[in-house]
């Protein structure tokens, strides 16, 4: 009955239940992926109530796999891998080999077939990219040396997974007598596809994007990026008989070195996140809760192997690898889970008849529980390190005998200014803070830019301040101020709200994209809100009116009126802003001007008292700039010199009279001025 509903209905329902599951998971402090998997179970065929169409949602999930693999390829960096090769390469190979062996032995105890056991072992040896990156980001470790090694380690696991996905259909996809020949031919086609992509694709696809960028059409550029990801994956499957995952991965690799790689990543991200959610929902729909309950012993045993077994294996490898002890603890915590690639590998095994649905459900249960436990593994890093140092200092010294040369900057944790977003606005702020010697800390969502800033000496945390716990590691409680320069107003509101909870008394300066957003940000706790477009428009208006000959005081009056209307200062701290408004009105007729003392000026050689400018003109001298040095509030004995720049304050008529006196005309020749 339920299979008659449309594809659109399945998509809508899957997204709605995923949203509800994700919100509940975050409220419980769990990764959102847990909520998506549980949401899938809720609309699956093994639970009461509404049942979604597994086939329709699985079709949509294929798009999620394509975008996931495209994103992995897009962020693939041979340079980054090479930098951590001494640890990541042997570590990934050894860890995957040992984990696969232990998983296989466990499956033989359960009397699985040899092939099913190997697939189980391979599935639990591969950690989730999504979960690892979120864990490192939430704990402020993503742009540390330990975080880079963990990511490099995982990228190598991802590459191994891609190779396994290529080989599985070749090895087990044909049961005919000529299967060996067919497999060899399939492998040849896969190699041919890789060659075509790395040589022809590397030249053609970036040029195509150059042409599209030249059209200056944002929608065409986004469409081109999506078409390349989906088109390459589909073409790889149809013409070269390789997996969609490999096609999407290589499409991302080809574009990773393009000048548009960061823009592509930003544009494709919403599609990747949306269809990845559908993928996780589709995975959850296959899980049979009754089977898991009936086989709770197997579920717990497999979860223990994934969480504690993999962590122990990784930590023991620290005695063999040239890495610091803390680095291996971070890697061990990050890899003690499995996720999307295990799902992809398991679903491929099911499609080839190598795994049955109960076996696949067991893998999914292990993934679900390990993801739930993973945040707590990161919290154990410091206690385990302290415990090892306390119980056996010699053992720890041996474990920590190969510390890597760290390029990590020391992040400020007290008396600093936190700047969220390092665009054009944030860059100006950071530059000024550096010149003033004020400690600053940048939070940047782009990993490449974050690494670049750290390399240039700008302390930077990589992470999404609006959608992770990275703010918890910025020391907001001890910071002097928080400046949010994000162009996205929704993200800015999320950051301001989160920061106000962390540090209730922290001054927050935020950037608003709309005039309505100004009021919302003030209500959320921002002390000062700036609307760049409004400020830019006011500056253009000011110069225009001055050019048309309007008095500066009148121009300032227009500017103040617009600013008062648009910012709506009555939203927050009305008394403070009313007092400021009264001060502005009181000073409406006052001007501050700078005038040069010429060589023939009558006041050259006179002291401030002798010139008696205030009594003669009504304007007051508030400062003198001499030889690029500022003399604030000069004394009455200060002698005027030719070339002095005199700062005057007064009404426009008084300023005009003082200018005549300083220039030596009119008033300077009057008898009244001689005495």
XYZ file of C-alpha atoms in Angstrom:
675
model
C 0.000 0.000 0.000
C 2.747 2.420 0.915
C 4.766 1.675 -2.217
C 2.256 3.585 -4.363
C 3.303 6.974 -2.963
C 5.429 9.166 -5.145
C 9.185 9.665 -5.071
C 8.610 13.238 -3.952
C 6.579 12.058 -0.960
C 9.338 9.638 0.053
C 11.925 12.405 -0.233
C 9.855 14.837 1.827
C 9.056 12.315 4.562
C 12.657 11.104 4.753
C 13.943 14.664 5.177
C 11.310 15.548 7.781
C 11.988 12.515 9.982
C 15.737 13.031 9.516
C 15.362 16.627 10.679
C 13.459 15.529 13.787
C 16.002 12.807 14.503
C 18.925 15.171 13.996
C 17.464 17.785 16.363
C 16.829 15.190 19.071
C 20.350 13.785 18.670
C 21.922 17.219 19.082
C 19.763 17.899 22.146
C 21.175 14.709 23.654
C 24.736 15.720 22.762
C 25.077 13.029 20.073
C 26.252 13.393 16.456
C 23.403 14.147 14.055
C 24.240 11.030 12.032
C 22.832 8.983 14.933
C 19.524 10.806 14.597
C 19.441 10.177 10.841
C 20.023 6.439 11.290
C 17.330 6.173 13.959
C 14.966 8.180 11.731
C 15.554 5.632 8.983
C 14.692 2.817 11.376
C 11.489 4.649 12.312
C 10.194 4.636 8.713
C 11.709 1.272 7.820
C 9.772 -1.938 7.163
C 10.713 -3.439 10.556
C 8.986 -0.852 12.749
C 5.250 -0.027 13.103
C 3.677 3.020 11.510
C 4.524 4.615 8.196
C 6.807 2.576 5.925
C 8.819 4.405 3.278
C 9.646 2.919 -0.084
C 13.102 1.395 0.447
C 13.789 1.183 -3.282
C 12.921 4.834 -3.977
C 14.914 6.143 -1.048
C 17.843 3.882 -1.978
C 17.872 5.490 -5.434
C 18.121 8.917 -3.801
C 20.791 7.558 -1.459
C 22.971 6.778 -4.499
C 23.151 10.518 -5.123
C 24.312 10.924 -1.514
C 27.110 8.388 -2.108
C 28.164 10.270 -5.245
C 28.350 13.614 -3.441
C 30.144 12.078 -0.443
C 32.831 10.551 -2.654
C 33.043 13.717 -4.759
C 33.699 15.701 -1.569
C 36.410 13.245 -0.481
C 38.133 13.626 -3.842
C 37.725 17.398 -3.818
C 39.573 17.642 -0.491
C 42.184 15.058 -1.454
C 45.666 16.551 -1.250
C 48.742 14.564 -2.207
C 50.869 17.292 -0.617
C 49.140 16.899 2.750
C 49.429 13.115 2.555
C 53.109 13.353 1.758
C 53.694 15.578 4.784
C 52.353 12.883 7.167
C 53.392 9.818 5.154
C 55.826 8.466 7.766
C 52.992 7.938 10.242
C 49.799 7.782 8.182
C 50.887 5.344 5.453
C 52.275 2.471 7.573
C 49.726 3.197 10.302
C 46.712 2.942 7.991
C 47.992 -0.257 6.364
C 48.797 -1.975 9.674
C 45.622 -0.837 11.419
C 43.371 -1.937 8.561
C 45.171 -5.277 8.293
C 44.959 -6.065 12.023
C 41.348 -4.846 12.358
C 40.292 -6.875 9.315
C 41.962 -9.975 10.748
C 40.263 -9.577 14.132
C 36.894 -8.977 12.489
C 37.367 -12.062 10.331
C 38.263 -14.202 13.357
C 35.178 -12.935 15.191
C 33.002 -13.836 12.185
C 34.442 -17.354 12.094
C 33.456 -17.786 15.724
C 29.930 -16.912 14.597
C 30.310 -19.434 11.743
C 30.023 -16.963 8.897
C 31.383 -17.775 5.443
C 34.951 -16.774 4.617
C 33.921 -14.029 2.181
C 31.305 -12.609 4.571
C 33.887 -12.598 7.342
C 36.386 -10.711 5.189
C 33.762 -8.115 4.333
C 32.925 -7.727 8.027
C 36.603 -7.242 8.839
C 37.072 -4.686 6.060
C 33.928 -2.831 7.100
C 35.032 -2.331 10.696
C 38.569 -1.308 9.656
C 37.360 1.891 7.950
C 36.433 4.914 10.046
C 33.864 7.562 9.131
C 35.215 10.737 7.544
C 32.185 12.737 8.692
C 32.451 11.608 12.317
C 36.233 12.048 12.506
C 36.185 15.571 11.092
C 33.360 16.592 13.406
C 35.127 15.102 16.439
C 38.401 16.870 15.650
C 36.575 20.112 14.876
C 34.515 20.060 18.061
C 37.638 19.500 20.139
C 39.733 22.166 18.383
C 42.219 19.599 17.030
C 41.557 19.669 13.308
C 44.396 22.022 12.364
C 46.924 20.579 14.821
C 49.695 18.183 13.806
C 47.785 15.306 15.449
C 44.617 16.288 13.569
C 46.450 16.434 10.234
C 47.926 12.979 10.799
C 44.485 11.585 11.717
C 42.950 13.081 8.557
C 45.813 11.805 6.385
C 45.440 8.361 7.953
C 41.723 8.392 7.174
C 42.236 9.600 3.596
C 44.459 6.578 2.993
C 41.708 4.356 4.398
C 39.254 6.045 2.026
C 41.543 5.395 -0.940
C 41.845 1.746 0.102
C 38.037 1.597 0.290
C 37.725 2.957 -3.234
C 40.094 0.237 -4.484
C 38.112 -2.421 -2.609
C 34.862 -1.134 -4.146
C 36.468 -1.411 -7.594
C 37.744 -4.947 -7.010
C 34.636 -6.447 -5.356
C 32.449 -6.548 -8.498
C 35.425 -7.745 -10.528
C 36.174 -10.616 -8.138
C 32.650 -11.643 -7.192
C 30.327 -10.117 -9.785
C 30.420 -12.947 -12.314
C 29.883 -16.632 -11.663
C 30.447 -17.892 -15.228
C 33.334 -20.072 -16.343
C 34.929 -17.064 -17.972
C 34.718 -15.022 -14.767
C 38.491 -14.625 -14.580
C 38.621 -13.199 -18.101
C 35.631 -10.962 -17.420
C 37.233 -9.763 -14.200
C 40.509 -8.982 -15.961
C 38.652 -7.023 -18.646
C 36.702 -5.092 -15.990
C 39.929 -4.234 -14.199
C 41.412 -3.038 -17.492
C 38.407 -0.768 -18.053
C 38.748 0.619 -14.520
C 42.432 1.390 -15.131
C 41.532 3.011 -18.456
C 38.952 5.195 -16.720
C 41.501 6.335 -14.128
C 43.989 7.202 -16.894
C 41.358 9.115 -18.867
C 40.314 11.121 -15.805
C 43.829 11.930 -14.583
C 45.106 13.028 -17.981
C 42.203 14.137 -20.206
C 39.836 15.068 -17.383
C 42.498 17.097 -15.584
C 42.859 19.272 -18.684
C 39.265 19.518 -19.869
C 37.174 19.896 -16.720
C 39.060 22.894 -15.205
C 38.919 24.637 -18.607
C 35.186 24.009 -18.743
C 34.821 25.702 -15.364
C 36.931 28.624 -16.613
C 34.492 29.112 -19.475
C 31.461 28.857 -17.170
C 33.015 31.300 -14.695
C 33.468 33.717 -17.588
C 29.696 33.844 -18.071
C 29.405 35.416 -14.592
C 26.361 33.272 -13.896
C 26.351 31.809 -10.398
C 23.592 29.322 -11.170
C 25.443 28.025 -14.251
C 28.598 27.523 -12.187
C 26.716 25.568 -9.514
C 24.969 23.537 -12.190
C 28.314 22.802 -13.847
C 29.809 21.510 -10.577
C 26.809 19.247 -9.926
C 26.756 18.050 -13.539
C 30.445 17.142 -13.379
C 29.963 15.156 -10.153
C 26.838 13.280 -11.269
C 27.774 13.060 -14.955
C 31.234 11.641 -14.306
C 29.862 9.075 -11.852
C 27.126 8.008 -14.269
C 29.507 7.911 -17.233
C 31.976 5.797 -15.254
C 29.263 3.237 -14.503
C 27.789 3.134 -18.020
C 30.872 3.310 -20.259
C 33.620 1.862 -18.052
C 31.572 -0.480 -15.841
C 33.081 0.882 -12.624
C 31.321 2.013 -9.471
C 29.593 5.365 -9.120
C 31.781 5.978 -6.067
C 35.028 5.720 -8.053
C 33.713 8.034 -10.774
C 32.664 10.679 -8.275
C 35.913 10.372 -6.317
C 38.089 10.903 -9.404
C 35.918 13.833 -10.521
C 36.672 15.463 -7.177
C 40.396 14.658 -7.437
C 40.589 16.220 -10.911
C 38.991 19.435 -9.652
C 40.866 19.542 -6.328
C 43.788 21.464 -7.842
C 41.560 23.864 -9.774
C 41.481 27.514 -8.767
C 37.747 27.016 -8.214
C 38.084 24.054 -5.829
C 37.061 26.043 -2.734
C 34.123 27.621 -4.553
C 32.994 24.219 -5.843
C 33.177 22.802 -2.329
C 31.037 25.650 -0.978
C 28.478 25.375 -3.780
C 28.133 21.591 -3.665
C 28.087 21.409 0.139
C 24.307 21.920 0.562
C 23.567 19.179 -1.992
C 26.125 16.855 -0.406
C 24.751 17.388 3.072
C 21.137 16.948 1.970
C 21.609 13.745 -0.020
C 24.072 12.369 2.546
C 21.217 12.642 5.051
C 19.017 10.613 2.675
C 21.826 8.060 2.450
C 21.977 7.651 6.231
C 18.190 7.386 6.408
C 18.241 4.650 3.761
C 20.854 2.781 5.778
C 18.732 2.993 8.929
C 15.701 1.623 7.067
C 17.495 -1.695 6.549
C 18.191 -2.203 10.261
C 15.893 -4.715 11.969
C 15.656 -3.744 15.662
C 14.217 -7.147 16.590
C 17.187 -8.931 15.061
C 19.589 -6.679 16.939
C 17.760 -7.283 20.213
C 17.781 -11.021 19.649
C 21.511 -10.896 18.873
C 22.536 -8.325 21.496
C 25.622 -10.339 22.397
C 26.989 -10.169 18.851
C 26.138 -6.459 18.629
C 28.018 -5.643 21.841
C 30.998 -7.822 20.883
C 31.329 -6.143 17.485
C 30.907 -2.674 18.997
C 33.591 -3.415 21.592
C 35.964 -4.489 18.808
C 35.250 -1.322 16.837
C 35.525 1.102 19.747
C 38.071 -0.379 22.125
C 39.800 -2.894 19.866
C 40.601 -0.398 17.117
C 41.634 2.246 19.655
C 43.996 -0.212 21.371
C 45.457 -1.371 18.045
C 46.107 2.227 16.972
C 47.639 3.143 20.310
C 49.944 0.111 20.287
C 51.121 1.095 16.812
C 52.490 4.205 18.488
C 55.378 2.062 19.763
C 56.351 1.412 16.128
C 55.544 4.699 14.405
C 57.500 7.986 14.620
C 54.704 9.919 16.291
C 54.226 11.546 19.673
C 52.186 9.794 22.322
C 49.464 12.421 22.319
C 49.218 12.224 18.519
C 48.520 8.499 18.684
C 45.923 9.019 21.418
C 44.115 11.532 19.209
C 44.270 9.201 16.194
C 43.076 6.269 18.317
C 40.073 8.257 19.573
C 39.197 9.514 16.102
C 39.339 6.083 14.417
C 37.372 4.188 17.074
C 34.165 4.233 15.006
C 32.842 3.257 11.579
C 30.400 5.033 9.310
C 29.486 5.889 5.750
C 32.218 3.915 3.946
C 31.392 0.839 5.974
C 27.774 1.292 4.869
C 28.803 1.627 1.223
C 31.037 -1.427 1.446
C 28.311 -3.443 3.210
C 25.617 -2.442 0.714
C 27.918 -3.459 -2.152
C 28.411 -6.819 -0.440
C 24.626 -7.225 -0.152
C 24.142 -6.352 -3.843
C 26.700 -9.017 -4.786
C 25.097 -11.594 -2.486
C 28.136 -11.738 -0.198
C 26.245 -10.523 2.893
C 22.676 -11.153 3.976
C 20.448 -8.522 5.511
C 20.999 -9.741 9.092
C 24.770 -9.552 8.701
C 24.506 -6.073 7.223
C 22.219 -5.027 10.106
C 24.905 -6.153 12.538
C 27.473 -3.906 10.819
C 25.016 -1.019 10.945
C 24.368 -1.577 14.657
C 28.108 -1.511 15.343
C 28.370 1.742 13.416
C 25.444 3.298 15.251
C 26.743 2.456 18.723
C 30.370 3.363 17.924
C 29.309 6.774 16.600
C 27.326 7.403 19.774
C 30.326 6.532 21.953
C 32.943 8.394 19.873
C 32.538 11.878 21.480
C 33.367 10.329 24.857
C 36.547 8.793 23.416
C 37.902 12.271 22.723
C 37.195 13.248 26.325
C 39.331 10.327 27.506
C 42.482 11.520 25.690
C 43.816 13.740 28.458
C 42.900 11.413 31.383
C 44.552 8.428 29.630
C 47.658 10.491 28.902
C 47.899 11.578 32.552
C 47.236 8.031 33.766
C 49.994 6.569 31.561
C 52.452 9.218 32.732
C 51.553 8.539 36.368
C 51.485 4.718 36.281
C 54.607 4.154 34.206
C 56.714 7.194 33.294
C 59.269 4.980 31.537
C 56.604 3.349 29.384
C 55.227 6.762 28.480
C 58.698 8.047 27.608
C 59.117 5.094 25.256
C 55.663 5.638 23.804
C 56.462 9.339 23.343
C 60.048 8.887 22.154
C 59.367 10.103 18.594
C 57.692 13.493 18.953
C 57.071 15.079 15.577
C 58.349 18.573 14.899
C 55.140 20.461 15.491
C 54.168 23.419 13.381
C 51.258 24.241 15.660
C 50.953 27.807 16.847
C 50.360 28.515 20.503
C 46.775 29.709 20.650
C 46.044 32.649 22.973
C 43.672 31.822 25.809
C 43.477 35.092 27.768
C 43.114 38.767 26.908
C 42.657 38.055 23.202
C 40.138 39.035 20.549
C 38.353 36.210 18.742
C 37.540 36.910 15.084
C 35.068 34.540 13.416
C 35.568 34.600 9.648
C 38.670 35.808 7.826
C 37.157 37.424 4.760
C 37.928 40.952 3.658
C 36.380 42.457 6.791
C 38.021 40.012 9.177
C 41.397 40.470 7.504
C 41.406 44.218 8.199
C 40.522 43.635 11.846
C 43.221 40.998 12.341
C 45.838 43.212 10.668
C 45.051 46.173 12.939
C 45.066 43.955 16.040
C 48.477 42.631 15.045
C 49.893 46.131 14.613
C 48.525 47.117 18.022
C 50.058 44.029 19.636
C 46.686 42.670 20.770
C 46.495 38.829 20.879
C 44.006 37.526 18.337
C 42.496 34.170 17.431
C 40.754 33.456 14.121
C 38.065 30.805 13.592
C 37.831 29.863 9.906
C 35.594 27.266 8.224
C 37.825 26.756 5.162
C 40.501 24.166 6.006
C 42.897 25.333 3.295
C 42.704 28.951 4.375
C 43.032 27.982 8.050
C 46.241 26.051 7.324
C 47.542 29.004 5.305
C 46.827 31.459 8.126
C 48.594 29.262 10.681
C 51.586 28.981 8.353
C 51.669 32.796 8.122
C 51.661 33.159 11.906
C 47.960 33.929 12.442
C 46.655 31.651 15.247
C 43.644 29.924 13.687
C 41.135 27.289 14.707
C 39.550 25.412 11.808
C 35.845 24.794 12.265
C 32.306 25.923 11.656
C 31.594 28.266 14.556
C 27.881 28.179 13.735
C 27.552 24.401 13.641
C 30.093 22.820 15.960
C 31.647 23.109 19.409
C 34.786 24.889 18.183
C 33.764 28.034 20.110
C 34.275 26.045 23.318
C 38.017 25.972 22.558
C 38.426 29.673 21.769
C 38.702 30.792 25.412
C 35.713 33.146 25.169
C 35.391 33.326 28.958
C 38.807 35.030 29.125
C 38.692 36.930 25.823
C 38.454 40.720 25.551
C 35.971 40.682 22.670
C 34.371 38.563 19.958
C 34.060 39.924 16.423
C 31.771 38.031 14.023
C 32.363 39.034 10.386
C 30.435 36.228 8.650
C 28.410 37.387 5.624
C 25.681 34.820 6.369
C 23.296 36.436 8.859
C 21.821 33.122 10.057
C 25.288 31.781 10.842
C 26.114 35.036 12.636
C 22.999 34.724 14.799
C 23.917 31.145 15.739
C 27.451 32.209 16.687
C 26.259 35.178 18.768
C 23.685 33.058 20.612
C 26.222 30.310 21.368
C 28.899 32.778 22.474
C 26.499 34.577 24.802
C 25.761 31.267 26.561
C 29.472 30.494 26.926
C 30.536 33.975 28.064
C 27.590 36.110 29.293
C 29.723 39.241 29.812
C 31.810 39.077 26.637
C 31.543 42.156 24.367
C 30.319 40.926 20.970
C 30.628 42.956 17.781
C 28.678 41.424 14.898
C 28.127 42.052 11.218
C 24.528 42.218 9.986
C 23.420 41.560 6.421
C 20.033 43.288 6.731
C 18.532 46.076 8.789
C 16.106 43.613 10.402
C 19.053 41.457 11.361
C 20.478 44.315 13.415
C 17.636 44.063 15.917
C 17.771 40.272 16.053
C 21.507 40.263 16.756
C 21.139 42.855 19.506
C 18.383 40.782 21.097
C 20.632 37.700 20.940
C 23.338 39.485 22.917
C 25.541 41.430 20.497
C 26.664 44.713 22.025
C 27.481 46.440 18.741
C 26.082 45.533 15.328
C 27.421 46.904 12.046
C 25.558 46.852 8.732
C 28.359 47.200 6.117
C 26.064 48.014 3.198
C 24.348 50.751 5.204
C 27.665 52.196 6.355
C 29.008 52.134 2.814
C 25.864 53.861 1.522
C 26.143 56.542 4.204
C 29.759 57.196 3.279
C 28.829 57.561 -0.398
C 26.012 59.920 0.605
C 28.369 61.983 2.789
C 30.912 62.491 0.008
C 28.156 63.296 -2.489
C 26.603 65.989 -0.305
C 29.995 67.511 0.538
C 30.784 67.599 -3.178
C 27.507 69.443 -3.752
C 28.564 72.098 -1.246
C 26.427 71.175 1.761
C 27.964 72.136 5.138
C 29.693 69.303 6.969
C 27.472 69.724 10.020
C 24.307 69.406 7.917
C 25.706 66.326 6.171
C 26.494 64.804 9.554
C 22.932 65.501 10.618
C 21.564 63.551 7.650
C 23.936 60.694 8.399
C 22.939 60.544 12.061
C 19.241 60.568 11.192
C 19.563 57.647 8.768
C 21.711 55.709 11.182
C 19.248 56.300 14.022
C 16.284 55.156 11.922
C 17.945 52.079 10.442
C 19.727 50.757 13.534
C 16.712 51.329 15.815
C 18.702 51.928 18.974
C 15.615 51.480 21.146
C 15.849 47.696 20.732
C 18.495 47.329 23.426
C 20.045 49.495 26.161
C 17.749 52.450 25.337
C 19.143 54.736 28.059
C 22.683 54.375 26.775
C 21.737 55.063 23.165
C 19.422 57.960 24.080
C 22.289 59.603 25.936
C 24.520 59.103 22.897
C 21.836 60.556 20.625
C 21.525 63.624 22.862
C 25.282 64.140 22.722
C 25.217 63.924 18.931
C 22.392 66.476 18.735
C 24.214 68.830 21.106
C 27.316 68.642 18.957
C 25.379 68.981 15.686
C 26.654 72.533 15.065
C 30.227 71.844 16.160
C 33.023 71.250 13.644
C 36.529 69.878 14.075
C 38.961 71.168 11.461
C 42.707 71.100 10.781
C 44.479 74.190 9.397
C 48.101 74.647 8.322
C 50.214 77.512 9.719
C 51.862 79.189 6.722
C 55.341 80.762 6.688
C 53.876 84.288 6.618
C 51.239 83.695 9.252
C 51.028 86.376 11.950
C 51.017 83.733 14.715
C 54.394 82.204 13.776
C 56.687 82.739 16.791
C 53.796 83.516 19.117
C 52.804 81.342 22.050
C 49.318 79.932 22.313
C 48.597 82.537 25.023
C 49.914 85.401 22.879
C 47.930 84.369 19.806
C 44.780 84.220 21.997
C 42.869 82.477 19.225
C 39.899 81.487 21.375
C 39.217 85.024 22.604
C 39.623 86.507 19.120
C 37.666 83.935 17.101
C 35.710 81.715 19.497
C 37.430 78.533 18.189
C 39.623 76.457 20.524
C 42.957 74.818 19.714
C 42.734 71.174 20.779
C 45.903 69.756 19.185
C 48.953 70.491 17.052
C 50.682 68.062 14.687
C 54.369 68.945 14.283
C 56.951 66.751 12.504
C 54.395 63.895 12.441
C 54.091 64.081 16.227
C 50.774 64.862 17.912
C 50.732 67.481 20.680
C 47.371 66.927 22.355
C 45.840 69.786 24.390
C 48.930 72.042 23.937
C 50.055 74.264 26.804
C 49.666 78.058 26.712
C 53.479 78.379 26.394
C 53.575 76.303 23.191
C 55.057 78.393 20.351
C 53.506 78.189 16.881
C 55.880 77.258 14.043
C 55.486 77.413 10.281
C 54.178 74.076 8.991
C 52.226 73.255 12.158
C 48.878 71.549 11.593
C 46.478 73.109 14.114
C 43.373 71.243 15.265
C 40.430 73.548 15.888
C 36.972 72.947 17.340
C 34.021 75.310 17.129
C 31.071 76.416 15.053
C 31.537 76.949 11.329
C 31.778 80.762 11.644
C 34.348 80.463 14.432
C 36.418 77.995 12.380
C 36.352 80.397 9.409
C 37.535 83.286 11.587
C 40.364 81.195 13.072
C 41.420 80.147 9.578
C 41.774 83.811 8.555
C 43.818 84.508 11.678
C 46.145 81.558 11.109
C 46.622 82.435 7.425
C 47.545 86.001 8.389
C 44.796 87.880 6.476
C 41.924 90.129 7.521
C 41.843 89.693 11.280
C 45.625 89.687 11.571
C 45.761 93.329 10.362
C 43.064 94.645 12.669
C 44.329 96.902 15.444
C 42.311 95.003 18.000
C 44.392 91.949 17.321
C 47.724 93.681 17.951
C 47.189 93.935 21.638
